[in-house]
PDB file of C-alpha atoms in Angstrom:
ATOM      1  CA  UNK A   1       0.000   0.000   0.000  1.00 45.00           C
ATOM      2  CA  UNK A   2       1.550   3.503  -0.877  1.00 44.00           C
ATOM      3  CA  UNK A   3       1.698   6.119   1.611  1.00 47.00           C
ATOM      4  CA  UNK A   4       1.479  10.074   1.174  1.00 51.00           C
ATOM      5  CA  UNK A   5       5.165  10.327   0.123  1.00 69.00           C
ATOM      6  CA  UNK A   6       5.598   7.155  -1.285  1.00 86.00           C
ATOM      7  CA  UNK A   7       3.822   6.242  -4.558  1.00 92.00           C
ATOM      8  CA  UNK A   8       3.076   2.941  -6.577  1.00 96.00           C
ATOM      9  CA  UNK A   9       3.388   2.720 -10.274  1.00 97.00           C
ATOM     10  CA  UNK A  10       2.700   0.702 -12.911  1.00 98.00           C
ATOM     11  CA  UNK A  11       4.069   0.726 -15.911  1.00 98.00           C
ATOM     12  CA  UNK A  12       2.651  -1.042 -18.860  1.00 98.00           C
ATOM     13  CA  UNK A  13       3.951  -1.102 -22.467  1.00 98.00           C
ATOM     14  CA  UNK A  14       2.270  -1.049 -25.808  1.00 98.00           C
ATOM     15  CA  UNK A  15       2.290  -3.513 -28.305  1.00 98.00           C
ATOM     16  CA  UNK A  16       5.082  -5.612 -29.567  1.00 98.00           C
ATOM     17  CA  UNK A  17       7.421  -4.183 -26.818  1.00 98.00           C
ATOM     18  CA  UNK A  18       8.041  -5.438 -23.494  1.00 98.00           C
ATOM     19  CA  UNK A  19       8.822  -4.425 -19.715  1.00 98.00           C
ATOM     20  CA  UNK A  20      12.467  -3.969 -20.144  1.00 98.00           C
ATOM     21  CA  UNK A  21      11.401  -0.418 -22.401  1.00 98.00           C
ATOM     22  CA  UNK A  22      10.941   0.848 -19.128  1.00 98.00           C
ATOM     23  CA  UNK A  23      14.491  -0.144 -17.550  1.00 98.00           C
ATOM     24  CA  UNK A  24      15.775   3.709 -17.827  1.00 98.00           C
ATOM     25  CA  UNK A  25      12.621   4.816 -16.157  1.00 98.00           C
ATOM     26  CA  UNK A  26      11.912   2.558 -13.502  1.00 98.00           C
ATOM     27  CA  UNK A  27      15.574   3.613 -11.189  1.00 98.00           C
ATOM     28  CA  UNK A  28      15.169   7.042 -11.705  1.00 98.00           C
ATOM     29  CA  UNK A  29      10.958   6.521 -10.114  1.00 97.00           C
ATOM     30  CA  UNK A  30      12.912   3.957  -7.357  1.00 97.00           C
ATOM     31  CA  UNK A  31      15.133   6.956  -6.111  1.00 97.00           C
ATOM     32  CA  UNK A  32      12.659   9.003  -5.768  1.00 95.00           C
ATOM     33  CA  UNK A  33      11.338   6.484  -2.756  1.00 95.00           C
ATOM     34  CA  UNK A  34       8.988   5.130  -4.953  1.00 95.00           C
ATOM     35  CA  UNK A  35       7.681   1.243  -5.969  1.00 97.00           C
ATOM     36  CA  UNK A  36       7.645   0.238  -9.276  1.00 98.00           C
ATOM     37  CA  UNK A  37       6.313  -2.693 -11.467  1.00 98.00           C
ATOM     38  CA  UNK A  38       6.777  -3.279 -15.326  1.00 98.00           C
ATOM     39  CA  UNK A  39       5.010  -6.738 -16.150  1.00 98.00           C
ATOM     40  CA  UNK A  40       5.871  -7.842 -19.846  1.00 98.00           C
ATOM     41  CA  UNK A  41       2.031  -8.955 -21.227  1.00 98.00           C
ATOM     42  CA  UNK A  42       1.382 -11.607 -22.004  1.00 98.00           C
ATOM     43  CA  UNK A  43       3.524 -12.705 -25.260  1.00 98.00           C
ATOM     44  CA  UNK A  44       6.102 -10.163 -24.727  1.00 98.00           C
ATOM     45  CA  UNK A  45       9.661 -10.612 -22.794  1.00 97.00           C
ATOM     46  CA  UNK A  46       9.703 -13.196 -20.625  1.00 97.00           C
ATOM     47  CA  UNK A  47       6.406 -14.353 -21.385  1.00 97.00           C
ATOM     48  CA  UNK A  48       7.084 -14.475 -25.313  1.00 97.00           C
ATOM     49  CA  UNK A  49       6.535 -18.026 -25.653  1.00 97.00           C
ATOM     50  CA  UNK A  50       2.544 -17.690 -24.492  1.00 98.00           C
ATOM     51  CA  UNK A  51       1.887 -15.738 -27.664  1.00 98.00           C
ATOM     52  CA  UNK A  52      -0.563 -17.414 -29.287  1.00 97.00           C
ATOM     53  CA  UNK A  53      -3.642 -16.490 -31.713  1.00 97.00           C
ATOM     54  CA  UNK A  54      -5.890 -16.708 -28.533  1.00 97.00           C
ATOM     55  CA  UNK A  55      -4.357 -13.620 -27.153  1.00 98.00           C
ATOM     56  CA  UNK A  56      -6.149 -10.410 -26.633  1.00 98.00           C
ATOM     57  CA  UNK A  57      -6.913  -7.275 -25.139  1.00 98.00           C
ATOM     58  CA  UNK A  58      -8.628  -9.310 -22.135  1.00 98.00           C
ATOM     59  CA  UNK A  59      -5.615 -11.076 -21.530  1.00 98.00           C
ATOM     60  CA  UNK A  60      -3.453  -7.812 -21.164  1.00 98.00           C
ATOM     61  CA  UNK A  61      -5.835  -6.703 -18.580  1.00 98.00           C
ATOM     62  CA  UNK A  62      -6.353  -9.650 -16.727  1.00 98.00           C
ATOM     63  CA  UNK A  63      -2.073  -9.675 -16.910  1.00 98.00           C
ATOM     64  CA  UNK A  64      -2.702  -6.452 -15.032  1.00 98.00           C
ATOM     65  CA  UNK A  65      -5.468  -7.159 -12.395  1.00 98.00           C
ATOM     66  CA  UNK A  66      -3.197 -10.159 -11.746  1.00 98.00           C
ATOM     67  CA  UNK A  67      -0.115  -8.019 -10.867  1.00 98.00           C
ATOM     68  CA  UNK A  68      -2.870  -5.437  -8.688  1.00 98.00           C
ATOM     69  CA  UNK A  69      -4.404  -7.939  -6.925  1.00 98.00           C
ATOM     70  CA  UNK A  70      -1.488 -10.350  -6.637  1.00 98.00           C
ATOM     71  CA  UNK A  71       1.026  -7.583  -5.196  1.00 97.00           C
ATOM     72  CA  UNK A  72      -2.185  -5.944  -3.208  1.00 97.00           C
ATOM     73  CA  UNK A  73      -1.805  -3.164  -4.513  1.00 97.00           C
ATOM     74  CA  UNK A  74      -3.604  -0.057  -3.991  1.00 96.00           C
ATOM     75  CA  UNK A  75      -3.502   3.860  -4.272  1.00 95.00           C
ATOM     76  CA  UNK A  76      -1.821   3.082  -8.104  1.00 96.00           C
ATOM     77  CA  UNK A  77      -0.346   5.318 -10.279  1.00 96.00           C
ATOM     78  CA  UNK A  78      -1.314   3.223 -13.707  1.00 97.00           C
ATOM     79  CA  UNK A  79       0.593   4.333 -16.675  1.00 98.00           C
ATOM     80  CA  UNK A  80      -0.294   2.991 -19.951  1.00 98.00           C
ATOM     81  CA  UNK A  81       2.010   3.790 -23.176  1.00 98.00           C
ATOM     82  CA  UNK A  82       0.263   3.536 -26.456  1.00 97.00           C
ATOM     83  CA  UNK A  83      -2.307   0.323 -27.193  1.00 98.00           C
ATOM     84  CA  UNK A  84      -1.775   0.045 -23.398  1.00 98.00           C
ATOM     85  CA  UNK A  85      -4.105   2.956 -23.161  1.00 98.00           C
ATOM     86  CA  UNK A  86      -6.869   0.193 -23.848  1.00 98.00           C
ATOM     87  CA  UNK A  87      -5.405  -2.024 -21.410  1.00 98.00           C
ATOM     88  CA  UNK A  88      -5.151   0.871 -18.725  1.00 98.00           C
ATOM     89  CA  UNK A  89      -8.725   1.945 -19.129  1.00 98.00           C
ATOM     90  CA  UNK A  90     -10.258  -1.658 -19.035  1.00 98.00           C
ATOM     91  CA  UNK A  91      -8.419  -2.327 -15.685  1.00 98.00           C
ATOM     92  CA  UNK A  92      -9.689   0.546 -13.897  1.00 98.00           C
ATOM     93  CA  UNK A  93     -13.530  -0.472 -15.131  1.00 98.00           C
ATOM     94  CA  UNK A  94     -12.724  -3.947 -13.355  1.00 98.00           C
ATOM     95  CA  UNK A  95     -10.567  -2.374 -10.340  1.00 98.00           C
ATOM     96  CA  UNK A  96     -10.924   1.361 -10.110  1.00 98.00           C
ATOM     97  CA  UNK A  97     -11.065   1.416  -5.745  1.00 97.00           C
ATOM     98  CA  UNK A  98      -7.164   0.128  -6.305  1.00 97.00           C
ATOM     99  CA  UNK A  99      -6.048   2.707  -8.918  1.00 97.00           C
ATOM    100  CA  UNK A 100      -5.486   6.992  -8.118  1.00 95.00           C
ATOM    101  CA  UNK A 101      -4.593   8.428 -11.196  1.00 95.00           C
ATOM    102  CA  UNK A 102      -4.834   7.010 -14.420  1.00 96.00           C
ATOM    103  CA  UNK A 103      -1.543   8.343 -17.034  1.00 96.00           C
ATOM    104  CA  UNK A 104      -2.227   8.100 -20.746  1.00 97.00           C
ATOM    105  CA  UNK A 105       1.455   7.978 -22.237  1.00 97.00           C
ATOM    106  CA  UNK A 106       1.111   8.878 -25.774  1.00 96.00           C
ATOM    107  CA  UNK A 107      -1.507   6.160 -25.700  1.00 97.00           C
ATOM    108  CA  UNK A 108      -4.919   5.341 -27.034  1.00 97.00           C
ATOM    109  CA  UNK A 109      -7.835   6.554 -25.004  1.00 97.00           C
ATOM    110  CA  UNK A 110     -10.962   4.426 -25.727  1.00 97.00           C
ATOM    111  CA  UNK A 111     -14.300   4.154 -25.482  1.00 97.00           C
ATOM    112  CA  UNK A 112     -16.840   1.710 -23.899  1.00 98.00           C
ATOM    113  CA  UNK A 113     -16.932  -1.055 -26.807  1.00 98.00           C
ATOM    114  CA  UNK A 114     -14.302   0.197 -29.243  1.00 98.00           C
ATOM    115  CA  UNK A 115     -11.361  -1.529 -30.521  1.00 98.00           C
ATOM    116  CA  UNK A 116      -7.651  -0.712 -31.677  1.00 97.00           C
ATOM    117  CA  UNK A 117      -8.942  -0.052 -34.993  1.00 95.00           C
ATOM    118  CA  UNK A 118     -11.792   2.093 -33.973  1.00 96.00           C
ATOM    119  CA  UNK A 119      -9.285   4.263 -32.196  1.00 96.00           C
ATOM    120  CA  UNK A 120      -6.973   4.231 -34.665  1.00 93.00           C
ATOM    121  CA  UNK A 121      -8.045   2.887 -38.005  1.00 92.00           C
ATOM    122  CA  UNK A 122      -4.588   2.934 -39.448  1.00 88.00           C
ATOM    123  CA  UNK A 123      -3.774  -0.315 -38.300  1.00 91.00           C
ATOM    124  CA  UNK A 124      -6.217  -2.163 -40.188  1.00 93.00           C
ATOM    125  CA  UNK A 125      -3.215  -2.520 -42.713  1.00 92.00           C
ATOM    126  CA  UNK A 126      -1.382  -4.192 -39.840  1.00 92.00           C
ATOM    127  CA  UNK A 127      -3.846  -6.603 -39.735  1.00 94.00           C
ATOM    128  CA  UNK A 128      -4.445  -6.857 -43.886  1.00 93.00           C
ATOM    129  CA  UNK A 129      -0.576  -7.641 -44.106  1.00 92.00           C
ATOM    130  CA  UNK A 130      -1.053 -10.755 -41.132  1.00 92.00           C
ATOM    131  CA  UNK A 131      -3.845 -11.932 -43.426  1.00 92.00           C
ATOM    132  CA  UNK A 132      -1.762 -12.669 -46.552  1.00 91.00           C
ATOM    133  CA  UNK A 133       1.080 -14.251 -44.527  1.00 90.00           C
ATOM    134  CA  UNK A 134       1.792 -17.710 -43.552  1.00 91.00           C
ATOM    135  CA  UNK A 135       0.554 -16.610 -39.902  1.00 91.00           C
ATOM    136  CA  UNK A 136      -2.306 -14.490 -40.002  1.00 94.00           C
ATOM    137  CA  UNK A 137      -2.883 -14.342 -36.381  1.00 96.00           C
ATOM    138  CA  UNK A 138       0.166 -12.336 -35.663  1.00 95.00           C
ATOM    139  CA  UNK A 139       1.534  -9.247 -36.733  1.00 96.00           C
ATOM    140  CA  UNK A 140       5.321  -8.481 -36.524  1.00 95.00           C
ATOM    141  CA  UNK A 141       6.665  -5.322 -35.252  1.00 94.00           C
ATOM    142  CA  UNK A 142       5.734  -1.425 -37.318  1.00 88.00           C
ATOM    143  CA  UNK A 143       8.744  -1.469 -39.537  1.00 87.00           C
ATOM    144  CA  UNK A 144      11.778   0.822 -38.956  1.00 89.00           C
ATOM    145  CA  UNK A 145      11.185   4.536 -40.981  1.00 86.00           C
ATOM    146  CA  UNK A 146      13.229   7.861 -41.625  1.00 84.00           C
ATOM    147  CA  UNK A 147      13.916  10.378 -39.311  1.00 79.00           C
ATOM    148  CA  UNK A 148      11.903  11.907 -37.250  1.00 77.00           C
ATOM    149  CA  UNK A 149       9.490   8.301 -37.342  1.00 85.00           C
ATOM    150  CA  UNK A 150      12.391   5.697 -36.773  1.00 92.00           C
ATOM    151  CA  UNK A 151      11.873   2.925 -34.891  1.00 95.00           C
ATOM    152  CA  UNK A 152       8.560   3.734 -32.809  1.00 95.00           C
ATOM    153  CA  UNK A 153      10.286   7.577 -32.479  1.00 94.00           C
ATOM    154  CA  UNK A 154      13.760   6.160 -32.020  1.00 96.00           C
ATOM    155  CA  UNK A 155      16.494   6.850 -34.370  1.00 94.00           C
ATOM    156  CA  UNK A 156      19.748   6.875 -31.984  1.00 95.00           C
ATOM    157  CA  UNK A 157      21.191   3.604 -33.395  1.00 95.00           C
ATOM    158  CA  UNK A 158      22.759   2.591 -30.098  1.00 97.00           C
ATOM    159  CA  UNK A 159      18.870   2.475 -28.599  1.00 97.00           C
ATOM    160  CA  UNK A 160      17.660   1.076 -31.789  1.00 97.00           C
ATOM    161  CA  UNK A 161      19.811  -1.584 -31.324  1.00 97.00           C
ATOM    162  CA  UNK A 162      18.849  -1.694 -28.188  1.00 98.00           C
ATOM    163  CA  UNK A 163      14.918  -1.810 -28.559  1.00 98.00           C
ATOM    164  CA  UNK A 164      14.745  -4.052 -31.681  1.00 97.00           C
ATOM    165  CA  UNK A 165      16.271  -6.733 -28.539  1.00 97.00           C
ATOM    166  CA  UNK A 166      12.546  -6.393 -26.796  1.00 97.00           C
ATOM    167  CA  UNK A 167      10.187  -5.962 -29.663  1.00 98.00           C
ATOM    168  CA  UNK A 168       8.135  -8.907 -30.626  1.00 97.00           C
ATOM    169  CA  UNK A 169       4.973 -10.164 -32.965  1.00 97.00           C
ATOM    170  CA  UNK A 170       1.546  -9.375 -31.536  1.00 98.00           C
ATOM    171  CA  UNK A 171      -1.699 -10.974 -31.864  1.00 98.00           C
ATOM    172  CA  UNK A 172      -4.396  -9.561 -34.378  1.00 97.00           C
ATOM    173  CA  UNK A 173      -7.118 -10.200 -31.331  1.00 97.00           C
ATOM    174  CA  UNK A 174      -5.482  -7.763 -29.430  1.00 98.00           C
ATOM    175  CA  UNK A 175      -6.418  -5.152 -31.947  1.00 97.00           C
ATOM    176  CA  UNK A 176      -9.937  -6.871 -32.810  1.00 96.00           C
ATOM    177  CA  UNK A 177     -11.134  -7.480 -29.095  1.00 98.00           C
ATOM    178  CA  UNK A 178     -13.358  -4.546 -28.445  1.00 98.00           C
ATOM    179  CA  UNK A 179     -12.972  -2.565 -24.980  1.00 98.00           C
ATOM    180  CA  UNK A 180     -15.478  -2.737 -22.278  1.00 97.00           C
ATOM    181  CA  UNK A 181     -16.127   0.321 -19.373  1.00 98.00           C
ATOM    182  CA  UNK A 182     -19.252  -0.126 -17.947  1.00 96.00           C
ATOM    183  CA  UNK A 183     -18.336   0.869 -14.538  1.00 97.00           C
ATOM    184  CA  UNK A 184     -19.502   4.302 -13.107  1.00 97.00           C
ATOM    185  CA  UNK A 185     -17.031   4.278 -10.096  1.00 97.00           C
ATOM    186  CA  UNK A 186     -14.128   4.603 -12.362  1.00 97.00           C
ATOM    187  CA  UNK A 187     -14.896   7.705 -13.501  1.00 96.00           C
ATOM    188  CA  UNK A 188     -13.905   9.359 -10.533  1.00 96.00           C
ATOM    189  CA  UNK A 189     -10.046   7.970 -11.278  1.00 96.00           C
ATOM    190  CA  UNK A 190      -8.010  11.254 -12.456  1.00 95.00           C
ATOM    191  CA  UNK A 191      -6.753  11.506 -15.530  1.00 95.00           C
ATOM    192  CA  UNK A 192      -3.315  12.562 -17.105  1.00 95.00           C
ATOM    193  CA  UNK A 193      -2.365  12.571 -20.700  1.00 96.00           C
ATOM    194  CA  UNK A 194       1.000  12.907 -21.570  1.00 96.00           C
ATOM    195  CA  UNK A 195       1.500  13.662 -25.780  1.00 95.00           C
ATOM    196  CA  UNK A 196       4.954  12.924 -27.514  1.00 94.00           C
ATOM    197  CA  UNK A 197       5.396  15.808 -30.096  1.00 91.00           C
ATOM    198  CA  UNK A 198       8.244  15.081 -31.301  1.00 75.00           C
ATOM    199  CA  UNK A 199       7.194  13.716 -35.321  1.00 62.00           C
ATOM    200  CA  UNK A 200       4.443  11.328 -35.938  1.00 59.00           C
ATOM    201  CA  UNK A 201       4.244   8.414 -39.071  1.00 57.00           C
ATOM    202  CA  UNK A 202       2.039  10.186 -42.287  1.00 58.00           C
ATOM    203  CA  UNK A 203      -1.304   9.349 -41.807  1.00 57.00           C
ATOM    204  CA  UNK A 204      -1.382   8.818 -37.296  1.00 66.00           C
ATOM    205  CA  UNK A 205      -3.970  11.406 -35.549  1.00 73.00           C
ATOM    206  CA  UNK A 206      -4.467  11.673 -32.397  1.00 82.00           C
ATOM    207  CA  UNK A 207      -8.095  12.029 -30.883  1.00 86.00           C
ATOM    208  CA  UNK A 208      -8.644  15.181 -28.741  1.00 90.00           C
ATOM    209  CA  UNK A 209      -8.505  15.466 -24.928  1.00 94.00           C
ATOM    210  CA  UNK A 210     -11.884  16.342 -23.850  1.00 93.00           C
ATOM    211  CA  UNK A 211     -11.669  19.488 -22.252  1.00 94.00           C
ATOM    212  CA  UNK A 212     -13.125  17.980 -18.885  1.00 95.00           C
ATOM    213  CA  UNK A 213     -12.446  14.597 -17.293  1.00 94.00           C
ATOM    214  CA  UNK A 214     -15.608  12.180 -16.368  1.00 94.00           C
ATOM    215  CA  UNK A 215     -14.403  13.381 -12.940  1.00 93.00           C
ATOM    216  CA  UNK A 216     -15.716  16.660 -13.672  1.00 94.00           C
ATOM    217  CA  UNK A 217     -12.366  18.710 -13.086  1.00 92.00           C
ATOM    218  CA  UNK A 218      -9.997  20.234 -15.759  1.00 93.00           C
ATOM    219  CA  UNK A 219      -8.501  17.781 -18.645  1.00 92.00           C
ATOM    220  CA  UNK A 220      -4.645  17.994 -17.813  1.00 92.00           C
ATOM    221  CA  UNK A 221      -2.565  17.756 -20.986  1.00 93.00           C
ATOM    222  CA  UNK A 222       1.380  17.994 -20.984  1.00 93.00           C
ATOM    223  CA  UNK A 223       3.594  17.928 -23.756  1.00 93.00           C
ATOM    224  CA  UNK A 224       6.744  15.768 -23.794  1.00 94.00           C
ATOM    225  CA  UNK A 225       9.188  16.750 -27.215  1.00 93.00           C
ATOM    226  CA  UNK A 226       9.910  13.251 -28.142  1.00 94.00           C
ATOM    227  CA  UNK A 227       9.531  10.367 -30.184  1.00 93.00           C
ATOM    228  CA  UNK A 228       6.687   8.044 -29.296  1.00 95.00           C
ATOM    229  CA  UNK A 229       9.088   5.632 -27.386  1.00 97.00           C
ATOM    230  CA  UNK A 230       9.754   8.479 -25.047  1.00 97.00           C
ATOM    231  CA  UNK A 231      10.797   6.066 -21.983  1.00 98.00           C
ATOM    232  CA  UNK A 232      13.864   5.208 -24.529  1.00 98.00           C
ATOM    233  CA  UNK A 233      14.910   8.408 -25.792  1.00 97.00           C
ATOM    234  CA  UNK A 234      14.296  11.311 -22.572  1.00 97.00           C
ATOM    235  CA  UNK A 235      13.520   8.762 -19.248  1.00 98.00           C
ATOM    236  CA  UNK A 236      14.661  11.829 -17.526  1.00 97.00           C
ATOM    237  CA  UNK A 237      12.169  14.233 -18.579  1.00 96.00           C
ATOM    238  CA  UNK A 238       9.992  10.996 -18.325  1.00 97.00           C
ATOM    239  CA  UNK A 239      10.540  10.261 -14.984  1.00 97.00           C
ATOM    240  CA  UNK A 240       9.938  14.106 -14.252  1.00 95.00           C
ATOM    241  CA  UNK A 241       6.759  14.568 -15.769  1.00 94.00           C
ATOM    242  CA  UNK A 242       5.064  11.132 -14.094  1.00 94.00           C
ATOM    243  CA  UNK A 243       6.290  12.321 -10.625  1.00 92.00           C
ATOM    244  CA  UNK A 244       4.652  15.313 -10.766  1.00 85.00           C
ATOM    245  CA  UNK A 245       1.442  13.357 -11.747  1.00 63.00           C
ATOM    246  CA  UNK A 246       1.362  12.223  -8.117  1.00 50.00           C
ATOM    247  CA  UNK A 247       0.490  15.448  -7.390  1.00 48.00           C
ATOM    248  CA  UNK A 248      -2.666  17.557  -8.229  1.00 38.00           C
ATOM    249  CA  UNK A 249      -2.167  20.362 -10.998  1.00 34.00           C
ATOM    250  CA  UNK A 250      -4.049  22.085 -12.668  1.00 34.00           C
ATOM    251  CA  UNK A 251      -1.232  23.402 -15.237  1.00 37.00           C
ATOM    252  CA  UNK A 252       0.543  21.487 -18.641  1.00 41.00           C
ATOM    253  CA  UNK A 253       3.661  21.512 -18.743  1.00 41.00           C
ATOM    254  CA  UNK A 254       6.138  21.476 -21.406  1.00 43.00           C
ATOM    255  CA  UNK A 255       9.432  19.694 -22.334  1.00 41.00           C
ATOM    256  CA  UNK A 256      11.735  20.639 -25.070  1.00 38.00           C
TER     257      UNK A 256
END
């Protein structure tokens, strides 16, 4: 259980990466006095060899609820980058009297029934290209582009290298398996969304921040300059921006 000065987050990735993307973020939370988790899903990292075509959206949040419930966890600080902005939002319908703030990192806000592709209909060609392979169940990493796009935002070579060592296939499902918040009570969980800036691929939008939460108080959107793996390229600025999320502001702030 956190205290007032000590905080618990957890850190969940978005597709085809794992919980290691978070290694240069998690120590700089830890010496702050804070706990951290950063559970690879289900067919990521550690767990890579459970990928199958039965995985899906459910079985990301169920990953989570496992980790909340198993580590009895409450007061949470849930942070979910990218498709794990579905994930996020489905485990505070099922748990919201464990969770405190809710972060949206660059991440996909959903919804009561939609899907990946409702969110973002670009990746309906993710899923056309799995259908015309030899596996059309899973769909292999977004490929690598030019600068400013690189690899998911990354174009250092040293932490391409790096994060082309965690990326793996995902399961179509996961981007088929609709969303489902039904629960009143976790409305009340504040919101933060955090938006990388720093160069987008052609043809990515991102929906608008509503500019009140369903708690009733003032949408809080910050601006992080970076590439949409932002845990990779700035942890630092990172780290900064999701500490001050513990506290209650009513101001975005601004990294460049």
């Amino acid at each position: 259980m956190s205290t007032p000065h000590t905080k618990t987050f957890v850190l969940v990735h978005g597709a085809w990466h794992s919980g290691r993307v978070w290694d240069r973020v998690v120590p700089l939370l830890t010496r702050a006095g804070h706990r951290v988790f950063a559970p690879s899903l289900t067919g990521h990292g550690e767990k890579e060899h459970l990928l199958g075509p039965g995985v899906g959206l459910d079985t990301h949040v169920a990953d989570i609820v496992a980790v909340l419930v198993g580590e009895e966890l409450t007061g949470v600080i849930l942070v979910g980058h990218s498709y794990a902005g579905m994930v996020i939002s489905a485990v505070a319908d099922q748990v919201p009297d464990r969770i405190a703030g809710l972060v949206y990192l660059d991440a996909m806000v959903p919804a009561d029934g939609e899907t990946v592709l409702d969110v973002m209909p670009l990746t309906q060609h993710l899923i056309d290209a799995a259908a015309a392979s030899d596996a059309p169940w899973r769909i292999p990493p977004m490929p690598e582009g030019p600068a400013p796009m690189g690899l998911f935002g990354v174009t250092d070579p040293a932490d391409t290298a790096w994060l082309r060592t965690m990326l793996g296939d995902e399961s179509v499902r996961c981007f088929q398996q609709p969303v489902r918040l039904r629960n009143p009570a976790m409305d009340a969980i504040p919101r933060t969304h955090i938006h990388c800036v720093g160069g987008a691929p052609k043809g990515v939008t991102r929906r608008p921040v509503p500019p009140v939460q369903p708690n009733g108080t003032p949408s809080r959107v910050w601006e992080l300059r970076s590439g949409h793996d932002c845990m990779v390229t700035v942890p630092g600025e990172l780290a900064e921006l999701l500490l001050d999320t513990t506290l209650v502001v009513g101001r975005d702030r601004s990294f460049s």
